[in-house]
XYZ file of C-alpha atoms in Angstrom:
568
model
C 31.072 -2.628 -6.980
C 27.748 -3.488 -8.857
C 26.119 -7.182 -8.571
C 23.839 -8.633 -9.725
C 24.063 -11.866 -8.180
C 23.466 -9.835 -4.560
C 19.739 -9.110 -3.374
C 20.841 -6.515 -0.695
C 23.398 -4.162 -0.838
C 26.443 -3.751 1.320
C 28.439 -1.304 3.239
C 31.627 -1.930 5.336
C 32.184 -0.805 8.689
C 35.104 1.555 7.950
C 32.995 3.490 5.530
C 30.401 3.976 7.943
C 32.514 5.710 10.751
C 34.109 7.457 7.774
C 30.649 9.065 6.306
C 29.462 9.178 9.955
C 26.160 6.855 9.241
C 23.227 7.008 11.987
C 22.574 2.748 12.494
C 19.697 1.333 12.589
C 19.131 -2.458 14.592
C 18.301 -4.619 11.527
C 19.307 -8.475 11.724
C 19.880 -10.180 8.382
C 21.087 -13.176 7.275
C 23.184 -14.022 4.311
C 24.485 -16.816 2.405
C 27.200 -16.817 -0.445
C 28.519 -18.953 -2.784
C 29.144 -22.812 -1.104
C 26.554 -21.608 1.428
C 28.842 -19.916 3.397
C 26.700 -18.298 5.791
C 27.330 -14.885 7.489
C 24.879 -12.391 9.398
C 24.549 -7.921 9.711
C 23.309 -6.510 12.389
C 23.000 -3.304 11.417
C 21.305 -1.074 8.307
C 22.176 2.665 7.384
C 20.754 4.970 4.532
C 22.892 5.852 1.810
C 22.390 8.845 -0.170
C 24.245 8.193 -3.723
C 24.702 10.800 -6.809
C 26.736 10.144 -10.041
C 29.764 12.140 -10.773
C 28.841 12.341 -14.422
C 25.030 12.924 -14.285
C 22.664 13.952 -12.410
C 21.070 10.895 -11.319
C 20.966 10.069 -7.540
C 18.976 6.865 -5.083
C 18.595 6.573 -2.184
C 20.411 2.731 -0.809
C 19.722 0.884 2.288
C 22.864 -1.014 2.506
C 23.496 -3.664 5.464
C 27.037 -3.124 7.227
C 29.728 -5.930 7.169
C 33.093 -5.759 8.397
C 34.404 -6.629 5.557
C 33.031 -7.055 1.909
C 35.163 -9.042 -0.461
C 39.522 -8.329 -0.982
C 41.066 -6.065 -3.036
C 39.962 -5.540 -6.507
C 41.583 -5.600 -8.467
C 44.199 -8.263 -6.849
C 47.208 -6.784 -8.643
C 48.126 -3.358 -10.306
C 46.784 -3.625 -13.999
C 48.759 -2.849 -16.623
C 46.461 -1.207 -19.228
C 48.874 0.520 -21.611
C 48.265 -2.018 -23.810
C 44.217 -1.927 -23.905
C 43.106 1.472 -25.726
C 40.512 2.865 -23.550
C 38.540 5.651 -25.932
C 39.325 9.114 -24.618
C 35.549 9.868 -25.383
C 34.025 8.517 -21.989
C 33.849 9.413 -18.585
C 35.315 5.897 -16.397
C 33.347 5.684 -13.127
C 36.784 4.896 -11.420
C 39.850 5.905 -13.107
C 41.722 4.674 -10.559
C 40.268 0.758 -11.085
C 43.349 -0.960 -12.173
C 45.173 -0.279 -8.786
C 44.206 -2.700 -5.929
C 42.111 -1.027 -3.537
C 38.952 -1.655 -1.094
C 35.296 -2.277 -1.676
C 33.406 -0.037 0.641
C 30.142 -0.154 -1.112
C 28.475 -3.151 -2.372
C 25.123 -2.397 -4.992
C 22.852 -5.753 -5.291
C 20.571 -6.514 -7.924
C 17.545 -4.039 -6.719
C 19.700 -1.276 -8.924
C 22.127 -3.368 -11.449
C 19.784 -2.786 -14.157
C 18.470 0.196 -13.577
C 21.828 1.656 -13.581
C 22.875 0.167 -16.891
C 22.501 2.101 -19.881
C 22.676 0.581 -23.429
C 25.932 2.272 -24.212
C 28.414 -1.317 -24.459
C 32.185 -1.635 -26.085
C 34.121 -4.115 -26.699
C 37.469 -5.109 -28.475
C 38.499 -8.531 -29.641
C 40.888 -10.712 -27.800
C 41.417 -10.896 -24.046
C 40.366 -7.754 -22.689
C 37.208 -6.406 -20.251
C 34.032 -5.018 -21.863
C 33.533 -1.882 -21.375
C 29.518 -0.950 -19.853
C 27.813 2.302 -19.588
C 26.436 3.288 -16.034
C 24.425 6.160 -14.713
C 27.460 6.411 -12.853
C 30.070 6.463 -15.754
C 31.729 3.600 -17.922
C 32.659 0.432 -16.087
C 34.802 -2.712 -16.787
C 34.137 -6.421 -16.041
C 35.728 -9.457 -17.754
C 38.829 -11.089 -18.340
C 41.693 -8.946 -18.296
C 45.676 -10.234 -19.051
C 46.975 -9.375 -16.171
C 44.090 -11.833 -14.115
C 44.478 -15.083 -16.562
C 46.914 -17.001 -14.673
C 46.068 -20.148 -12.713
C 47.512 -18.572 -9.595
C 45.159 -15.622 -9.332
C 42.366 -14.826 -6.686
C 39.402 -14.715 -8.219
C 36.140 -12.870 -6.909
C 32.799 -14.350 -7.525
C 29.471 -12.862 -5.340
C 26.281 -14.180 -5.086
C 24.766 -13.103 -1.639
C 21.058 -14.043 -0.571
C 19.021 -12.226 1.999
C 17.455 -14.136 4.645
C 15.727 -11.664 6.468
C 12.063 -13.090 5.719
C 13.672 -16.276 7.807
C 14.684 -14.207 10.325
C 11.182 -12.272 10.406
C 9.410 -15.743 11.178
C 11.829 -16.645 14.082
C 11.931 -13.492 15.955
C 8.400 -13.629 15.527
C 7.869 -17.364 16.716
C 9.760 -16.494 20.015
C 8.700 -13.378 20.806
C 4.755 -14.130 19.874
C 4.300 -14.319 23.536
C 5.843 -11.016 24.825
C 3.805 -7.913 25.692
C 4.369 -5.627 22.717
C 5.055 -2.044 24.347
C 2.867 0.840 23.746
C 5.209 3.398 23.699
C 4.657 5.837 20.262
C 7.698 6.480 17.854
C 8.552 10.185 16.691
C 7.437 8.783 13.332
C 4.471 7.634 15.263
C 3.521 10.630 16.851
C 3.926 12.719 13.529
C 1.388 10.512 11.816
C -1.236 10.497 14.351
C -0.753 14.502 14.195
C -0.835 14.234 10.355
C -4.090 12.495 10.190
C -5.696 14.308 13.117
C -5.382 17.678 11.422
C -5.816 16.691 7.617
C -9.054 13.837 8.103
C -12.747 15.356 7.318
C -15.834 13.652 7.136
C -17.497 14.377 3.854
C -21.340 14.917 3.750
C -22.654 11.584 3.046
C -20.427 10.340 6.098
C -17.019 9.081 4.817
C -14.052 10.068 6.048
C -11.053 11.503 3.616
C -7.531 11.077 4.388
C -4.664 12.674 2.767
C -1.239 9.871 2.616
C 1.272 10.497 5.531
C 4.078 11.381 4.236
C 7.620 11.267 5.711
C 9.651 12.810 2.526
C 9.205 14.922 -0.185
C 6.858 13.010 -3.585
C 8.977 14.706 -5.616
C 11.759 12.715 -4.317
C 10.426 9.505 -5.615
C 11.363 9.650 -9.131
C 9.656 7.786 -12.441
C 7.733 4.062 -12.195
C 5.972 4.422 -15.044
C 7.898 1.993 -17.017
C 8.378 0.076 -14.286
C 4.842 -0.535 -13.861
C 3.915 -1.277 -17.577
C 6.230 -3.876 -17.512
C 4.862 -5.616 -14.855
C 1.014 -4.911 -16.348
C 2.845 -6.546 -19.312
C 3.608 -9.749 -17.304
C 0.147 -10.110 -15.519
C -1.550 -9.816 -19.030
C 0.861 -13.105 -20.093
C -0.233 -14.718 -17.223
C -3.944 -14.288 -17.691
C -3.668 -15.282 -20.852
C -2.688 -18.753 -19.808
C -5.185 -18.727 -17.421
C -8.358 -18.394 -18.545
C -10.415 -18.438 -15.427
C -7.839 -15.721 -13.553
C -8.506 -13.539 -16.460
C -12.392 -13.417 -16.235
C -11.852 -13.177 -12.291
C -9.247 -10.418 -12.154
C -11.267 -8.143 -14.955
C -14.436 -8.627 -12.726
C -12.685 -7.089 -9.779
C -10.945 -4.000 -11.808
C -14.298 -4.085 -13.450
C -16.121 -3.902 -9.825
C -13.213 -1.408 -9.010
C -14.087 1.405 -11.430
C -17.802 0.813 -11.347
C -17.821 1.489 -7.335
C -15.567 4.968 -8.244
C -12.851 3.208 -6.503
C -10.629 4.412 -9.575
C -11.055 7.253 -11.903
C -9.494 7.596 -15.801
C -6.669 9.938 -15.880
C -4.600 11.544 -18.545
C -1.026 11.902 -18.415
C -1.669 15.541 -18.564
C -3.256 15.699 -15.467
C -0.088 15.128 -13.302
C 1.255 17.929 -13.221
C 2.646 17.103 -9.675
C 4.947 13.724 -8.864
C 3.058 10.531 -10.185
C 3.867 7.355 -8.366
C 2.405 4.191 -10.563
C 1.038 1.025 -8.693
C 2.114 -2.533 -10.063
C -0.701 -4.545 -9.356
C -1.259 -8.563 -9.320
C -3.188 -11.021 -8.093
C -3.511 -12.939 -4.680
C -5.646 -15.729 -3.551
C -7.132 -16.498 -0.392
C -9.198 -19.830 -0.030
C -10.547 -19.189 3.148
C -12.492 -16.130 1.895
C -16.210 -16.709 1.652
C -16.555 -13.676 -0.879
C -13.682 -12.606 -3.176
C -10.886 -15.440 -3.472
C -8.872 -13.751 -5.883
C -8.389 -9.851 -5.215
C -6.038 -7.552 -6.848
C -3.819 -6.351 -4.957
C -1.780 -3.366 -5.952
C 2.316 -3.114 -4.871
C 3.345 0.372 -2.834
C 6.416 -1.508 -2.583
C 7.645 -1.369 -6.302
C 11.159 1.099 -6.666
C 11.371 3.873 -8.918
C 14.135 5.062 -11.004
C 15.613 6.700 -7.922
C 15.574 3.436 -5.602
C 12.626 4.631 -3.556
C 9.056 3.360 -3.387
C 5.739 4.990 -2.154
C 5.749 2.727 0.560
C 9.553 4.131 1.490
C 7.968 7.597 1.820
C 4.765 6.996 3.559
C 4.630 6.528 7.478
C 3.348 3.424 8.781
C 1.321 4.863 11.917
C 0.873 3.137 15.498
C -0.990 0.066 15.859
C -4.070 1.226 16.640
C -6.380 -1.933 17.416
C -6.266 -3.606 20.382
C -3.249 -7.019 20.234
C -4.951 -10.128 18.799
C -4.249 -11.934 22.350
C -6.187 -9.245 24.374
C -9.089 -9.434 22.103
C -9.392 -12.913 21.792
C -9.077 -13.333 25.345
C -11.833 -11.389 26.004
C -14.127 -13.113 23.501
C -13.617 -16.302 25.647
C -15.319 -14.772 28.183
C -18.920 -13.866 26.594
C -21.673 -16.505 27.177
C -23.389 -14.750 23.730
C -20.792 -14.185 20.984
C -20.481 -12.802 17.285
C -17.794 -11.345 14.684
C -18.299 -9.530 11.417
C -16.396 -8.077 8.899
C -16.627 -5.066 7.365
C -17.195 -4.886 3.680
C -14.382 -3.439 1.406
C -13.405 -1.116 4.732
C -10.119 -0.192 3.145
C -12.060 1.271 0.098
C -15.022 2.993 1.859
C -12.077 5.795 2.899
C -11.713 8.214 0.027
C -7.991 10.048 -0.674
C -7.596 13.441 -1.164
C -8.159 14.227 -4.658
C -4.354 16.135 -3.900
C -3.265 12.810 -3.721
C -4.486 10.352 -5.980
C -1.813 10.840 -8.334
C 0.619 8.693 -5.874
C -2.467 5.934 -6.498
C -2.125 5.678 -10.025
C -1.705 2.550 -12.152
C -2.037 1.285 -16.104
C -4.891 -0.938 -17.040
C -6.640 -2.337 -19.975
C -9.156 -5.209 -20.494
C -7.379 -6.082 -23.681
C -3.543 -6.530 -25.096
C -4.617 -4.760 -28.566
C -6.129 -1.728 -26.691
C -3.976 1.138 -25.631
C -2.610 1.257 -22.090
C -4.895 3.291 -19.607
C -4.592 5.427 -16.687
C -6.000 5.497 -13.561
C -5.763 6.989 -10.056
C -7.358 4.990 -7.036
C -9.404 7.329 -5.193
C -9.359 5.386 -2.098
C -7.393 3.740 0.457
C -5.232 1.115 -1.085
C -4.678 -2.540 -0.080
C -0.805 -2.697 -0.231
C 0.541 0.536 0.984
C 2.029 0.870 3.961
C -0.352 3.084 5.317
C -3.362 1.990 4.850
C -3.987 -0.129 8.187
C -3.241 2.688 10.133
C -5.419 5.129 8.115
C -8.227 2.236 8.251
C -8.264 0.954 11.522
C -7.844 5.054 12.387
C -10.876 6.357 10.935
C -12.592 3.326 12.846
C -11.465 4.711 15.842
C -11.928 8.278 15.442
C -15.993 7.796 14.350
C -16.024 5.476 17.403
C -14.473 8.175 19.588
C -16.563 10.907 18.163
C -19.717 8.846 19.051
C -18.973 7.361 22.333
C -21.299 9.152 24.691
C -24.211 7.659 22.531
C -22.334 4.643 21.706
C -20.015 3.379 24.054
C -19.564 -0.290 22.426
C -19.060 0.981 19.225
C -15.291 -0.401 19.189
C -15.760 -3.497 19.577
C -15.948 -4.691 15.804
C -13.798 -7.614 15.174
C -14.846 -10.041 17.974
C -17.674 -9.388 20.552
C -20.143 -10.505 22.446
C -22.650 -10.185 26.059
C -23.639 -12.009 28.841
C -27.207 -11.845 27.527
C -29.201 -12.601 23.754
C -31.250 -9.409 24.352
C -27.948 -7.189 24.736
C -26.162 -9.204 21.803
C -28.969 -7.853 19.604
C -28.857 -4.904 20.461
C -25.361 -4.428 20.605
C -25.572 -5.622 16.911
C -28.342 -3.238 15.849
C -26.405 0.136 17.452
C -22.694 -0.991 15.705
C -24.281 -1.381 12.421
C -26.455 1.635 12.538
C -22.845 3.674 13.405
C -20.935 2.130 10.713
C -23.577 2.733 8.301
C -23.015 6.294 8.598
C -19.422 6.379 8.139
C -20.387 3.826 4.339
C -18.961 0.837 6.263
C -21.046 -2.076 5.908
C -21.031 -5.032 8.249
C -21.441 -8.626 6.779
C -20.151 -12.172 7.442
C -22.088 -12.194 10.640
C -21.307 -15.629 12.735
C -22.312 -16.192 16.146
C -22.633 -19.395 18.510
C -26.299 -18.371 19.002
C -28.919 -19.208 16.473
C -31.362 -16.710 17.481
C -28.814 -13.820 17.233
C -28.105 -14.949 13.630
C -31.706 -14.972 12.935
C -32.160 -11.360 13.117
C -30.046 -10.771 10.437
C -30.764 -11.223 6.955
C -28.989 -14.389 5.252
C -26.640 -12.672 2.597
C -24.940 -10.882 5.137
C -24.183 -14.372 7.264
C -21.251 -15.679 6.898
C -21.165 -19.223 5.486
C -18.063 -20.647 6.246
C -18.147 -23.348 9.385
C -14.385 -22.394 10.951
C -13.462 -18.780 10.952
C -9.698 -17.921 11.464
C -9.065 -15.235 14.400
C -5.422 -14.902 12.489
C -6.425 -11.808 11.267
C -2.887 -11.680 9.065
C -2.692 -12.481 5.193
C 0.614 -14.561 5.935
C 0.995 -18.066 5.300
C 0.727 -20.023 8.305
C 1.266 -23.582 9.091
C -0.912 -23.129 12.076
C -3.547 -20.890 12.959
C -6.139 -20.161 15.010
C -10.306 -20.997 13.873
C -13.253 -20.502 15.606
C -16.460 -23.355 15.152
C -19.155 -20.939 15.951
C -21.713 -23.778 15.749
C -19.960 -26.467 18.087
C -19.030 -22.449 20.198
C -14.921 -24.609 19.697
C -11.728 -23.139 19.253
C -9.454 -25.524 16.985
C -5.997 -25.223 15.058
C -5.518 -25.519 11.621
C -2.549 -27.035 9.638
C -1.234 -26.890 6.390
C 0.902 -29.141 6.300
C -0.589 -32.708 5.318
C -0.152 -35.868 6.704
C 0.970 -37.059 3.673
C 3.319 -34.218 3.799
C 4.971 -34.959 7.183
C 5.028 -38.567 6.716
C 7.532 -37.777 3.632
C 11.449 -38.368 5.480
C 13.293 -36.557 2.779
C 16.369 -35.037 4.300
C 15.958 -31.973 6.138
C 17.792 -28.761 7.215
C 17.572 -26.276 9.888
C 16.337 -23.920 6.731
C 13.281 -26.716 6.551
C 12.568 -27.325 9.870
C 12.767 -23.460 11.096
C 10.593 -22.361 7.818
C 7.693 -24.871 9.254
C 8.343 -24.426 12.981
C 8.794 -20.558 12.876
C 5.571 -20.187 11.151
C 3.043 -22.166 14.099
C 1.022 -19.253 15.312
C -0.835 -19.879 18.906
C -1.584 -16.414 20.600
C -3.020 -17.886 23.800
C -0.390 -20.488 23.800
C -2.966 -23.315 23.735
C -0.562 -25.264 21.853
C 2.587 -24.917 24.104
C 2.672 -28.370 25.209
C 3.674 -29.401 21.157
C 5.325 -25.903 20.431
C 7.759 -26.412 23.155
C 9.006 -29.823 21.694
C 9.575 -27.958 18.935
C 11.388 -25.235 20.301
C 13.836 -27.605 22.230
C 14.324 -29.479 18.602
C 15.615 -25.992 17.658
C 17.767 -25.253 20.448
C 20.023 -28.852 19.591
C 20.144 -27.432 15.862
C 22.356 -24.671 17.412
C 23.866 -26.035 19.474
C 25.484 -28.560 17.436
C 26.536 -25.546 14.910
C 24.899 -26.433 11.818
C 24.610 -24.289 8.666
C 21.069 -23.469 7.826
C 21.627 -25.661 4.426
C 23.218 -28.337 5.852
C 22.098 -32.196 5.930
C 20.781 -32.935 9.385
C 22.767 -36.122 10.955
C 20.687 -39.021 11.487
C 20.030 -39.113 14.371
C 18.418 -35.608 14.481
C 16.456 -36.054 11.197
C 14.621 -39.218 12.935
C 13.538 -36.803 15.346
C 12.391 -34.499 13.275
C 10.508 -36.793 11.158
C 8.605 -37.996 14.509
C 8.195 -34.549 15.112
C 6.394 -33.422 12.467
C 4.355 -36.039 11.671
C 2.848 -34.930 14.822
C 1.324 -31.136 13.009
C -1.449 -32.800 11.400
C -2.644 -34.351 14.128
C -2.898 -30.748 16.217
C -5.770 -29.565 13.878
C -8.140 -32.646 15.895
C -7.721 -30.481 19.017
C -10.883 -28.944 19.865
C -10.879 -26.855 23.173
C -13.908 -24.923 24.213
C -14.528 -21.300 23.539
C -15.757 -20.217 26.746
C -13.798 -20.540 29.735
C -15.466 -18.478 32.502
């Protein structure tokens, strides 16, 4: 069955033992028509292939027991309805009742639809071309009667909710550090394919898990969306002159080179790109940021054929434990790190996207030559390469890990500690800035325009959205929570649900658990939601939505806290 009403797609149990599916864990919730709420817990990988062409995806479909009822709900008569003898029916057999096994969502609808499209007058189904043959939807005379089931989908994934709850309980477990085949393979991959070149950078090649050739055309795909973002600049003015400065800044670095169509004579995968916006940033506030996640023609992405890595960095908890401890400390940021890590010139055609400063020009192409902001690689490669040049150096530089958040016992060591990281970095083309410290002295050692200027830094070192998060005062030496939600905003008592209250509770982030006296409140509100069974869009009762409204007019107030940075 095709939908386009469904953002996932669907597979029932019984096909699943039938094909003989390996499972994967995958919790998602789902909500249909009336909000009628339902959950999976499981995900397999569906290879698909047309009977009539040779087009073929790859689907990852969430099992349920049970789909929808027979369709169609009564053997068709369809003597009467003169289907052309020139076309190939993707199911000759769809006008006797039988089972849906396999459910395909939106993602595909439109991909698969071709502009092939008959129809006849009076009440009979139109007749739609598919990669995977001719289909029928409509009215038909055998399903006109008042007494007839009829089927009607609409199905909405909720697995970004889920995301934020299993993250907002489990925030305070010990992740394990146990490697995954995948894992394993990657750190192997990039052990035996990463040089340094002479002036000092390292080059990667991508990790890949599957065949590129696999992936299948984006071209199209892509230009439509460079389409869109032009529209949008247009309206905006001041987004237009600040996203051409950064593509601008992009190719005048070498960070992407012009390329012909021509030149791919391999697999070309073409990055969507668009903008993002980050107010906290002291330097760029609007970057580009370019989408590994975008589907081909074949259902896959470059992100679906990449491996991830291990986390290679130490947890945010550990590290920022440890920075409580130092009676001198400082954090910096490396400069553009992703992009000071060139890709194999065998691989740059998996980097490429379409550009142009102006609608009337043609449409350009271009590879990016280095690591790449939105693929699901790139943290591992990153934070890898880190790792590696401090490995390589560590019986000259033994501290030279300890990049994100540092610090010493004394001012002397501080400086010195600063002098010998930035001296290794340098040679690898990474270039520390946004130096803060709670010591004025240390700061004065370094020139101004790499200082950073902001008062409160976060220590959430995620891009996500969060309605609390963690900031460092380096001039008061305080640690301090930040909200986003207004008092203004809490104060409002519009009716809630447990959608609302989970999407701002879920999202709190405290990694040394400095706010569990408020979190736990919270979490208890939570707990009542369940247990009295409601529906994630349902109404809370009044009693329960004067709590929550006492509840979280509390948030704002949380971002007053100031506790001390050092504690020993």
């Amino acid at each position: 069955m095709l939908d386009s009403g469904s953002q996932s797609h669907f597979i029932t149990e019984t096909c699943v033992q039938r094909l003989r599916l390996s499972r994967t864990q995958t919790h998602t919730s789902i909500q249909g028509i009336s909000n009628v709420n339902t959950a999976t817990h499981h995900s397999v990988s569906v290879q698909l292939r047309s009977r009539h062409t040779d087009w073929h995806t790859k689907l990852d479909c969430a099992v349920l027991s049970n789909i929808t009822g027979m369709t169609s709900v009564t053997k068709l008569d369809i003597s009467s309805w003169k289907i052309p003898n020139d076309i190939k029916l993707a199911d000759e057999q769809f006008h006797h009742p039988r089972d849906i096994d396999l459910l395909i969502g939106a993602h595909l609808f439109y991909e698969m639809s071709r502009p092939g499209r008959r129809t006849r007058p009076g009440n009979f189904p139109v007749l739609q071309e598919t990669v995977l043959g001719w289909t029928l939807a409509g009215r038909t005379p055998a399903t006109t009667t008042s007494d007839t089931a009829q089927h009607t989908f609409l199905l909405r994934e909720d697995s970004r909710l889920e995301c934020n709850l299993n993250r907002f309980w489990e925030v305070e477990q010990v992740e394990q550090s146990t490697m995954t085949a995948e894992q394993k393979s990657c750190e192997e991959h990039f052990l035996t394919h990463t040089t340094q070149q002479p002036d000092g950078r390292f080059m990667v090649k991508l990790p890949t898990k599957m065949d590129p050739t696999q992936l299948g055309a984006s071209r199209l795909s892509a230009e439509r969306r460079l389409h869109t973002i032009e529209r949008r600049l247009e309206r905006d003015p001041d987004l237009k002159v600040q996203y051409h400065n950064f593509m601008k800044e992009y190719e005048e670095l070498g960070h992407m080179e012009p390329a012909t169509p021509q030149e791919g004579k391999g697999t070309c995968y073409y990055l969507p790109h668009h903008p993002v916006f980050k107010e906290m940033s002291s330097t760029t506030r609007t970057r580009v940021v370019f989408d590994g996640g975008a589907k081909t023609s074949k259902g896959l992405s470059l992100n679906d054929i990449l491996q991830v890595g291990a986390t290679v960095q130490q947890d945010l908890y550990s590290i920022v434990l440890r920075f409580r401890t130092h009676q001198v400390c400082f954090t910096a940021d490396i400069a553009k790190m992703y992009r000071q890590i060139v890709v194999h010139p065998q691989d740059r055609d998996l980097q490429r996207i379409l550009w142009r400063y102006s609608s009337e020009e043609p449409v350009q192409e271009y590879r990016l030559t280095t690591v790449t902001y939105g693929t699901s690689s790139a943290p591992f490669l990153a934070t890898r390469c880190l790792k590696k040049l401090a490995d390589d150096n560590k019986q000259h530089h033994p501290r030279a890990d300890q990049v994100l958040l540092s610090g010493t016992s004394t001012l002397e060591d501080a400086i010195n500690m600063q002098k010998e990281i930035s001296s290794l970095l340098q040679t690898a083309g990474f270039t520390l800035r946004k130096w803060a410290s709670n010591h004025s002295t240390f700061l004065d050692t370094i020139p101004r325009e790499l200082q950073e200027t902001q008062t409160t830094l976060s220590l959430d070192n995620e891009d996500g959205v969060t309605t609390l998060g963690l900031l460092w005062n380096p001039k008061r030496d305080q640690l301090q929570v930040k909200s986003n939600l207004t008092h203004m905003q809490a104060m409002n008592s519009t009716a809630s649900t447990k959608r609302k209250v989970l999407a701002i509770t879920a999202s709190i982030f405290d990694p040394l658990g400095l706010l569990s006296p408020a979190v736990i409140a919270y979490k208890m509100f939570l707990q009542k939601l369940w247990q009295d069974k409601l529906q994630w869009d349902e109404l809370l009762p009044i009693h329960l939505q004067q709590e929550w409204n006492q509840l979280q007019q509390t948030i704002p107030k949380l971002s007053h806290i100031r506790i001390n940075r050092k504690v020993i």
